[in-house]
Structures are given as structure tokens and as C-alpha cells.
Amino acid sequence: MAASRMPKIGCAGWSIPSRYAAHFGPGDSALARYATRFEVAEINSSFYRPHQRTTYARWAATVPSGFRFSVKLPRTISHDSGLVGVGPLLDRFLDEVGGLGRTLGALLLQLPPSLALDTRRAGSFFRALRRRTPVPVVCEPRHASWFSAPAEALLQRHAISRAAVDPARVAAAALPGGAQGWHYWRWHGSPRMYYSDYPDAALADLAAQAMHQPGQAQAPWVIFDNTAHGFAIANALRLKEIAAHA
């Protein structure tokens, strides 16, 4: 059996529904309160619009020194440009997120479902990204062609992890892939994405997967994105309990 590693658990965003407020410590902002219980958070708003470097710096100053953020790359890079000719966009984005300093823990690249694997195009992009930053990168591809031996080889060559997701469009998407050493789970809500609550049985299975996945040199991340009805917070809190007693 693989060595057990306690996952770092958090949510996409840090909004705390009022019904769960009592589970968190005091703070001057939602992020400060969120950080009393969680070690990681995913910033998704960067996908839709840029944030100033000073905004990222303010977030970094709000959290404890051990807290880490993952930041989603803008849609202008992943969707609108299809990873092509994005050098200036990458430079701008990386300058902005540089405001996070040491709290920048990962970059998240979510690809559109229509973007099939093109090893030349993707390889060129990954090289450009890797020339610019050593920050861990996790990719969430959604076209079936990315779950193949050539895709795995490409991701491993550029030290890019592949996220394990739920719901999974293809069976292989449920398990992490790509570069070994660090794994990242993104659970969006199932059966209804963004809305559904996860039962304890599913969370127990997730805890077992995350804690015992082979090839982990660093603590895995688990991010809940089922935020529409606030279940992400509840599921993240419950997963912490389950993992602590596993």
C-alpha cells in the first residue's frame, strides 16, 4: 500500500454560507475566517477577469504563512486563444499572481471540452509556461484524447500534473495523471455539477484515494467546486474529519 499522506483540503473560493459560520474562527474578512479551518483555496475568478497584483498581495497578507492558493489561468489563454500565441497574456497573468508571493501554491489550467490533444501546440505552450515559472501546474483536460499514452508522456515531460475530477467525462479522468509526486482532486458536484452534495460514502472513498495514491512526494490537494448551494464548505469540513480519523 502507498504511504499515507494527509491531503490539503479546501474550496473554490472562500465564501462561507451563514449556516456554517459557527465552524470558523473570527476574522476581518471571509478569507481570514476561511483560513482558520483550511490550508488551501482555489481562485477561479481569475479565469473570467484579471485581478491587480495588489489584490493578490492583499489576499496573501490575509492568510497564515502556511496557507497556499491555486490560481486558474485566464480563459483568454485556455479557451479564446487555444494556448497559441499567448506569451504576453502569460506574462501579464504571472506578474499579477506574483503578488501572492510564497502563498502561490499552484496554477490550474482548465482546457475546453473541444480542445483535442495536439502535442505540438500543447508542448509549445507548456515550454513557454515552464520557462516563466517553477510553480506547480495542474491541468484539467476535458477532451477524451487527453487520456492517452501520448498525453501522459507530454504532461510528464513538462512536469504537469493532471487533475482527478468528478464527475469524470471519461473513466480515466477520475484518477490523477501526468507528472507524479503531487496530485490534485477537483470535485465539482455529482450528479448535478456545482449543486450536488456529496454523501459520506463518496467522501470516504475520496479520502482513501487521496491519502493512498501511489507516487506522492507532497501532500495532495482536494478542492470542492460544488459551491452553488454552499455544499463545498460542508463537504470540505466533513472530508477533513474523515481523513483525520482514517
CSV table of C-alpha atoms in Angstrom, one decimal:
chain,number,residue,atom,x,y,z
A,1,MET,CA,0.0,0.0,0.0
A,2,ALA,CA,1.2,3.5,-0.8
A,3,ALA,CA,2.4,5.6,2.1
A,4,SER,CA,-0.4,7.7,3.6
A,5,ARG,CA,-0.4,11.5,3.1
A,6,MET,CA,-2.8,13.8,4.7
A,7,PRO,CA,-4.5,15.9,2.0
A,8,LYS,CA,-4.7,19.7,1.9
A,9,ILE,CA,-8.4,20.3,1.6
A,10,GLY,CA,-10.3,23.4,0.5
A,11,CYS,CA,-12.8,25.0,-1.8
A,12,ALA,CA,-13.0,27.1,-5.0
A,13,GLY,CA,-13.3,30.5,-3.4
A,14,TRP,CA,-13.8,31.2,0.3
A,15,SER,CA,-17.4,32.2,0.6
A,16,ILE,CA,-18.9,30.8,3.9
A,17,PRO,CA,-22.7,30.3,4.0
A,18,SER,CA,-24.2,31.6,7.2
A,19,ARG,CA,-25.3,28.1,8.2
A,20,TYR,CA,-21.7,27.0,8.5
A,21,ALA,CA,-20.3,30.2,10.0
A,22,ALA,CA,-20.1,28.7,13.5
A,23,HIS,CA,-17.5,26.2,12.2
A,24,PHE,CA,-14.9,29.0,11.6
A,25,GLY,CA,-12.8,31.3,13.8
A,26,PRO,CA,-13.0,35.1,13.9
A,27,GLY,CA,-11.5,37.3,11.2
A,28,ASP,CA,-11.9,40.6,9.5
A,29,SER,CA,-12.9,39.1,6.2
A,30,ALA,CA,-14.4,35.9,4.7
A,31,LEU,CA,-10.9,34.8,3.6
A,32,ALA,CA,-9.5,35.4,7.1
A,33,ARG,CA,-12.3,33.3,8.6
A,34,TYR,CA,-11.9,30.6,5.9
A,35,ALA,CA,-8.2,30.3,6.7
A,36,THR,CA,-8.9,29.4,10.3
A,37,ARG,CA,-10.1,26.0,9.1
A,38,PHE,CA,-8.5,25.4,5.7
A,39,GLU,CA,-4.9,25.5,4.3
A,40,VAL,CA,-5.7,25.9,0.6
A,41,ALA,CA,-8.1,27.7,-1.6
A,42,GLU,CA,-8.6,27.8,-5.4
A,43,ILE,CA,-9.1,31.2,-7.1
A,44,ASN,CA,-11.4,30.7,-10.0
A,45,SER,CA,-12.4,34.3,-10.6
A,46,SER,CA,-9.1,34.8,-12.4
A,47,PHE,CA,-10.4,32.7,-15.3
A,48,TYR,CA,-13.1,35.4,-16.0
A,49,ARG,CA,-11.3,38.6,-15.3
A,50,PRO,CA,-7.8,39.8,-14.2
A,51,HIS,CA,-7.0,40.9,-10.7
A,52,GLN,CA,-4.5,43.5,-9.8
A,53,ARG,CA,-1.2,42.4,-8.3
A,54,THR,CA,-2.1,44.5,-5.2
A,55,THR,CA,-5.3,42.4,-4.8
A,56,TYR,CA,-3.4,39.2,-4.8
A,57,ALA,CA,-0.9,40.8,-2.3
A,58,ARG,CA,-3.8,41.7,0.0
A,59,TRP,CA,-5.1,38.1,-0.1
A,60,ALA,CA,-1.7,36.8,0.7
A,61,ALA,CA,-1.4,39.2,3.7
A,62,THR,CA,-4.7,37.9,5.0
A,63,VAL,CA,-3.8,34.3,5.4
A,64,PRO,CA,-1.3,32.4,7.7
A,65,SER,CA,2.2,31.7,6.3
A,66,GLY,CA,1.5,28.1,5.6
A,67,PHE,CA,-1.6,28.8,3.5
A,68,ARG,CA,-1.5,28.3,-0.2
A,69,PHE,CA,-3.6,29.4,-3.2
A,70,SER,CA,-4.0,27.8,-6.6
A,71,VAL,CA,-5.0,30.2,-9.3
A,72,LYS,CA,-6.9,29.4,-12.5
A,73,LEU,CA,-5.3,30.6,-15.8
A,74,PRO,CA,-7.5,33.1,-17.7
A,75,ARG,CA,-9.9,31.9,-20.4
A,76,THR,CA,-8.2,34.3,-22.8
A,77,ILE,CA,-5.3,31.8,-22.7
A,78,SER,CA,-7.0,28.4,-22.4
A,79,HIS,CA,-10.2,29.0,-24.4
A,80,ASP,CA,-10.1,32.1,-26.5
A,81,SER,CA,-6.6,31.6,-27.8
A,82,GLY,CA,-6.4,27.8,-27.5
A,83,LEU,CA,-2.9,28.0,-26.0
A,84,VAL,CA,-1.5,29.7,-29.1
A,85,GLY,CA,0.4,33.0,-29.2
A,86,VAL,CA,-0.2,33.7,-25.5
A,87,GLY,CA,3.2,34.9,-24.4
A,88,PRO,CA,2.1,38.4,-23.5
A,89,LEU,CA,-1.0,37.1,-21.8
A,90,LEU,CA,1.1,34.7,-19.7
A,91,ASP,CA,3.5,37.5,-18.8
A,92,ARG,CA,0.6,39.7,-17.6
A,93,PHE,CA,-1.0,36.9,-15.6
A,94,LEU,CA,2.1,35.7,-13.9
A,95,ASP,CA,3.0,39.3,-13.0
A,96,GLU,CA,-0.4,39.6,-11.4
A,97,VAL,CA,-0.3,36.4,-9.4
A,98,GLY,CA,3.2,37.2,-8.3
A,99,GLY,CA,1.5,39.4,-5.7
A,100,LEU,CA,0.7,36.2,-3.8
A,101,GLY,CA,4.4,35.6,-3.1
A,102,ARG,CA,5.1,32.4,-1.3
A,103,THR,CA,1.4,31.7,-0.9
A,104,LEU,CA,1.1,30.9,-4.6
A,105,GLY,CA,1.0,27.1,-4.4
A,106,ALA,CA,-0.2,26.1,-7.9
A,107,LEU,CA,-1.5,27.2,-11.3
A,108,LEU,CA,-4.6,25.5,-12.7
A,109,LEU,CA,-5.1,25.1,-16.4
A,110,GLN,CA,-8.6,24.0,-17.4
A,111,LEU,CA,-9.0,23.2,-21.1
A,112,PRO,CA,-12.2,23.5,-23.0
A,113,PRO,CA,-14.0,20.2,-23.9
A,114,SER,CA,-13.5,21.0,-27.6
A,115,LEU,CA,-9.7,21.2,-27.3
A,116,ALA,CA,-8.3,17.9,-28.5
A,117,LEU,CA,-4.7,16.8,-27.8
A,118,ASP,CA,-2.3,18.4,-30.2
A,119,THR,CA,1.2,17.5,-28.8
A,120,ARG,CA,2.9,20.2,-30.8
A,121,ARG,CA,0.6,23.0,-29.7
A,122,ALA,CA,0.4,21.9,-26.1
A,123,GLY,CA,4.1,21.2,-25.9
A,124,SER,CA,4.9,24.7,-27.1
A,125,PHE,CA,2.6,26.2,-24.5
A,126,PHE,CA,4.0,24.1,-21.7
A,127,ARG,CA,7.5,25.0,-22.6
A,128,ALA,CA,6.6,28.7,-22.6
A,129,LEU,CA,4.9,28.3,-19.3
A,130,ARG,CA,7.8,26.4,-17.7
A,131,ARG,CA,10.3,29.0,-19.0
A,132,ARG,CA,8.4,31.6,-17.0
A,133,THR,CA,7.6,29.9,-13.7
A,134,PRO,CA,8.6,26.9,-11.5
A,135,VAL,CA,5.3,26.9,-9.7
A,136,PRO,CA,3.5,23.5,-9.8
A,137,VAL,CA,0.9,23.3,-12.6
A,138,VAL,CA,-2.2,21.1,-12.7
A,139,CYS,CA,-4.1,20.6,-15.9
A,140,GLU,CA,-7.8,19.7,-16.2
A,141,PRO,CA,-8.3,18.5,-19.8
A,142,ARG,CA,-11.8,17.6,-20.9
A,143,HIS,CA,-11.4,16.1,-24.3
A,144,ALA,CA,-11.1,12.3,-24.4
A,145,SER,CA,-7.9,12.4,-26.5
A,146,TRP,CA,-6.0,13.8,-23.4
A,147,PHE,CA,-6.5,10.5,-21.6
A,148,SER,CA,-3.9,8.6,-23.6
A,149,ALA,CA,-0.3,7.5,-23.5
A,150,PRO,CA,0.9,10.4,-25.7
A,151,ALA,CA,-0.9,12.9,-23.4
A,152,GLU,CA,0.6,11.3,-20.3
A,153,ALA,CA,4.1,11.4,-21.8
A,154,LEU,CA,3.6,15.0,-22.7
A,155,LEU,CA,2.4,16.0,-19.2
A,156,GLN,CA,5.2,14.1,-17.5
A,157,ARG,CA,7.9,15.6,-19.8
A,158,HIS,CA,6.8,19.1,-18.8
A,159,ALA,CA,6.1,18.3,-15.1
A,160,ILE,CA,2.4,19.0,-15.4
A,161,SER,CA,0.0,17.1,-13.1
A,162,ARG,CA,-3.4,16.1,-14.4
A,163,ALA,CA,-6.3,16.7,-12.1
A,164,ALA,CA,-8.6,13.9,-10.9
A,165,VAL,CA,-12.1,15.2,-11.4
A,166,ASP,CA,-15.7,14.3,-10.5
A,167,PRO,CA,-17.9,14.0,-12.4
A,168,ALA,CA,-15.5,12.4,-14.9
A,169,ARG,CA,-16.2,12.7,-18.6
A,170,VAL,CA,-14.2,9.5,-19.2
A,171,ALA,CA,-13.3,6.9,-16.6
A,172,ALA,CA,-9.6,7.8,-16.6
A,173,ALA,CA,-10.4,11.4,-15.6
A,174,ALA,CA,-11.4,10.2,-12.1
A,175,LEU,CA,-7.8,9.4,-11.2
A,176,PRO,CA,-4.8,11.7,-11.2
A,177,GLY,CA,-2.3,11.5,-14.0
A,178,GLY,CA,0.6,13.3,-15.6
A,179,ALA,CA,3.6,14.2,-13.5
A,180,GLN,CA,4.0,12.2,-10.4
A,181,GLY,CA,4.8,13.5,-6.9
A,182,TRP,CA,1.9,15.8,-6.4
A,183,HIS,CA,-1.8,15.1,-7.1
A,184,TYR,CA,-4.9,17.4,-7.3
A,185,TRP,CA,-8.5,16.4,-7.0
A,186,ARG,CA,-11.3,18.7,-8.2
A,187,TRP,CA,-14.8,17.7,-7.3
A,188,HIS,CA,-17.5,19.8,-9.0
A,189,GLY,CA,-20.6,18.1,-7.6
A,190,SER,CA,-22.3,15.0,-8.8
A,191,PRO,CA,-24.8,14.1,-10.2
A,192,ARG,CA,-25.5,17.9,-10.7
A,193,MET,CA,-22.4,19.9,-11.2
A,194,TYR,CA,-21.8,22.8,-8.8
A,195,TYR,CA,-25.1,22.0,-6.9
A,196,SER,CA,-25.0,18.4,-5.6
A,197,ASP,CA,-23.9,17.5,-2.1
A,198,TYR,CA,-21.6,14.5,-1.6
A,199,PRO,CA,-22.6,11.7,0.8
A,200,ASP,CA,-20.2,10.4,3.4
A,201,ALA,CA,-19.6,7.2,1.4
A,202,ALA,CA,-18.3,9.2,-1.5
A,203,LEU,CA,-16.1,11.4,0.8
A,204,ALA,CA,-14.7,8.3,2.5
A,205,ASP,CA,-13.7,6.9,-0.9
A,206,LEU,CA,-12.1,10.2,-1.8
A,207,ALA,CA,-10.2,10.3,1.4
A,208,ALA,CA,-8.8,6.8,0.8
A,209,GLN,CA,-7.8,7.7,-2.8
A,210,ALA,CA,-6.1,11.0,-1.9
A,211,MET,CA,-4.3,9.6,1.1
A,212,HIS,CA,-3.0,6.4,-0.5
A,213,GLN,CA,-2.5,7.3,-4.2
A,214,PRO,CA,0.9,6.0,-5.3
A,215,GLY,CA,3.7,8.3,-6.2
A,216,GLN,CA,3.0,11.2,-3.9
A,217,ALA,CA,6.1,13.1,-2.7
A,218,GLN,CA,4.0,16.0,-1.5
A,219,ALA,CA,0.6,16.3,0.2
A,220,PRO,CA,-2.2,16.1,-2.3
A,221,TRP,CA,-4.8,18.8,-2.7
A,222,VAL,CA,-8.6,18.3,-2.7
A,223,ILE,CA,-10.7,21.1,-3.9
A,224,PHE,CA,-14.5,21.2,-3.8
A,225,ASP,CA,-16.2,23.3,-6.5
A,226,ASN,CA,-19.9,22.5,-5.7
A,227,THR,CA,-20.4,26.0,-4.4
A,228,ALA,CA,-23.8,26.9,-5.9
A,229,HIS,CA,-25.7,25.8,-2.7
A,230,GLY,CA,-22.8,26.0,-0.3
A,231,PHE,CA,-22.1,22.3,-0.2
A,232,ALA,CA,-18.4,22.8,-1.0
A,233,ILE,CA,-17.7,24.1,2.5
A,234,ALA,CA,-19.7,21.3,4.2
A,235,ASN,CA,-18.0,18.6,2.1
A,236,ALA,CA,-14.6,20.1,2.8
A,237,LEU,CA,-15.2,20.2,6.5
A,238,ARG,CA,-16.5,16.7,6.5
A,239,LEU,CA,-13.6,15.3,4.4
A,240,LYS,CA,-11.2,16.8,7.0
A,241,GLU,CA,-12.9,14.9,9.7
A,242,ILE,CA,-12.9,11.6,7.7
A,243,ALA,CA,-9.3,12.0,6.8
A,244,ALA,CA,-8.2,12.8,10.3
A,245,HIS,CA,-9.8,9.5,11.5
A,246,ALA,CA,-8.8,7.3,8.6
